[in-house]
Amino acid sequence: MKDGKNIYKAQKLIKVTVSYDDKIRAIKLNGDFFLHPEESIADLERMLVGVETNKEKIKEKVKEFLSSGVEAFGFDEDSMADAIIGAIKVD
């Protein structure tokens, strides 16, 4: 398993810490973006665990999360997927 970190500038800063192999095994997201309801960030992190380390798969999962009624301020599915992929060092 590998570990990665990234700080990504979208509309707001997104900070990603991730443990992964061919899939995301653990992930922590923070930054100066906002979600409503606030506690839903933990839901997004849980949803991302087990997702393949592929930008399109990550983007699909973030899009699914955002379509569940959560409001995001400072990122969309594209920028969040870019931030996460930036933390994953693909050989």
mmCIF file of C-alpha atoms in Angstrom:
data_model
loop_
_atom_site.group_PDB
_atom_site.id
_atom_site.type_symbol
_atom_site.label_atom_id
_atom_site.label_comp_id
_atom_site.label_asym_id
_atom_site.label_seq_id
_atom_site.Cartn_x
_atom_site.Cartn_y
_atom_site.Cartn_z
ATOM 1 C CA MET A 1 0.000 0.000 0.000
ATOM 2 C CA LYS A 2 1.184 3.525 -0.792
ATOM 3 C CA ASP A 3 0.415 6.877 0.812
ATOM 4 C CA GLY A 4 -0.045 10.183 -0.967
ATOM 5 C CA LYS A 5 -0.856 13.816 -0.259
ATOM 6 C CA ASN A 6 -1.947 16.690 -2.421
ATOM 7 C CA ILE A 7 -3.036 20.292 -1.995
ATOM 8 C CA TYR A 8 -5.170 21.309 -4.947
ATOM 9 C CA LYS A 9 -6.473 24.773 -5.796
ATOM 10 C CA ALA A 10 -10.015 24.621 -7.155
ATOM 11 C CA GLN A 11 -12.460 27.411 -6.305
ATOM 12 C CA LYS A 12 -11.211 26.671 -2.773
ATOM 13 C CA LEU A 13 -8.264 24.604 -1.478
ATOM 14 C CA ILE A 14 -8.727 20.840 -1.309
ATOM 15 C CA LYS A 15 -6.262 18.867 0.837
ATOM 16 C CA VAL A 16 -6.112 15.116 0.253
ATOM 17 C CA THR A 17 -4.355 12.414 2.247
ATOM 18 C CA VAL A 18 -4.823 8.930 0.817
ATOM 19 C CA SER A 19 -3.657 5.327 1.296
ATOM 20 C CA TYR A 20 -4.077 3.200 -1.807
ATOM 21 C CA ASP A 21 -3.006 0.307 -3.960
ATOM 22 C CA ASP A 22 -5.219 -0.435 -6.974
ATOM 23 C CA LYS A 23 -8.102 1.007 -4.899
ATOM 24 C CA ILE A 24 -8.470 3.761 -2.333
ATOM 25 C CA ARG A 25 -8.035 2.110 1.089
ATOM 26 C CA ALA A 26 -8.307 5.232 3.308
ATOM 27 C CA ILE A 27 -8.836 8.896 2.500
ATOM 28 C CA LYS A 28 -9.055 12.169 4.412
ATOM 29 C CA LEU A 29 -10.376 15.317 2.742
ATOM 30 C CA ASN A 30 -10.223 18.823 4.145
ATOM 31 C CA GLY A 31 -9.550 22.362 3.026
ATOM 32 C CA ASP A 32 -11.424 25.628 2.879
ATOM 33 C CA PHE A 33 -14.376 24.274 0.893
ATOM 34 C CA PHE A 34 -17.811 23.811 2.472
ATOM 35 C CA LEU A 35 -20.423 21.077 2.386
ATOM 36 C CA HIS A 36 -24.004 21.269 3.561
ATOM 37 C CA PRO A 37 -24.694 19.395 5.722
ATOM 38 C CA GLU A 38 -21.199 19.786 7.211
ATOM 39 C CA GLU A 39 -20.891 16.243 8.535
ATOM 40 C CA SER A 40 -21.373 14.823 5.016
ATOM 41 C CA ILE A 41 -17.603 14.999 4.347
ATOM 42 C CA ALA A 42 -17.279 11.759 6.338
ATOM 43 C CA ASP A 43 -19.910 10.215 4.043
ATOM 44 C CA LEU A 44 -17.902 11.198 0.964
ATOM 45 C CA GLU A 45 -14.734 9.739 2.472
ATOM 46 C CA ARG A 46 -16.563 6.458 3.212
ATOM 47 C CA MET A 47 -17.980 6.343 -0.327
ATOM 48 C CA LEU A 48 -14.511 6.739 -1.836
ATOM 49 C CA VAL A 49 -12.963 3.826 0.079
ATOM 50 C CA GLY A 50 -12.804 0.854 -2.281
ATOM 51 C CA VAL A 51 -13.006 2.934 -5.469
ATOM 52 C CA GLU A 52 -10.403 2.112 -8.145
ATOM 53 C CA THR A 53 -7.543 4.596 -8.430
ATOM 54 C CA ASN A 54 -8.890 5.824 -11.748
ATOM 55 C CA LYS A 55 -9.938 9.439 -12.321
ATOM 56 C CA GLU A 56 -13.206 8.559 -14.076
ATOM 57 C CA LYS A 57 -14.265 6.090 -11.339
ATOM 58 C CA ILE A 58 -13.472 8.669 -8.645
ATOM 59 C CA LYS A 59 -15.338 11.380 -10.569
ATOM 60 C CA GLU A 60 -18.404 9.104 -10.910
ATOM 61 C CA LYS A 61 -18.430 8.446 -7.156
ATOM 62 C CA VAL A 62 -18.108 12.158 -6.293
ATOM 63 C CA LYS A 63 -20.890 12.979 -8.778
ATOM 64 C CA GLU A 64 -23.093 10.317 -7.154
ATOM 65 C CA PHE A 65 -22.356 11.855 -3.747
ATOM 66 C CA LEU A 66 -23.186 15.385 -4.904
ATOM 67 C CA SER A 67 -26.433 14.244 -6.527
ATOM 68 C CA SER A 68 -27.625 12.837 -3.184
ATOM 69 C CA GLY A 69 -28.746 16.273 -1.999
ATOM 70 C CA VAL A 70 -25.430 17.499 -0.582
ATOM 71 C CA GLU A 71 -24.466 21.054 -1.495
ATOM 72 C CA ALA A 72 -20.777 21.708 -2.202
ATOM 73 C CA PHE A 73 -19.229 25.164 -2.207
ATOM 74 C CA GLY A 74 -15.705 25.401 -3.618
ATOM 75 C CA PHE A 75 -15.479 22.239 -5.723
ATOM 76 C CA ASP A 76 -17.298 20.066 -8.242
ATOM 77 C CA GLU A 77 -16.779 16.426 -9.222
ATOM 78 C CA ASP A 78 -14.023 17.317 -11.718
ATOM 79 C CA SER A 79 -11.907 19.342 -9.298
ATOM 80 C CA MET A 80 -12.323 16.833 -6.451
ATOM 81 C CA ALA A 81 -11.309 13.961 -8.758
ATOM 82 C CA ASP A 82 -8.267 15.984 -9.912
ATOM 83 C CA ALA A 83 -7.293 16.666 -6.287
ATOM 84 C CA ILE A 84 -7.529 12.974 -5.362
ATOM 85 C CA ILE A 85 -5.686 11.752 -8.471
ATOM 86 C CA GLY A 86 -2.971 14.313 -7.704
ATOM 87 C CA ALA A 87 -2.338 12.511 -4.409
ATOM 88 C CA ILE A 88 -2.091 9.113 -6.112
ATOM 89 C CA LYS A 89 1.276 8.447 -7.693
ATOM 90 C CA VAL A 90 0.595 6.177 -10.637
ATOM 91 C CA ASP A 91 3.677 4.211 -11.756
#
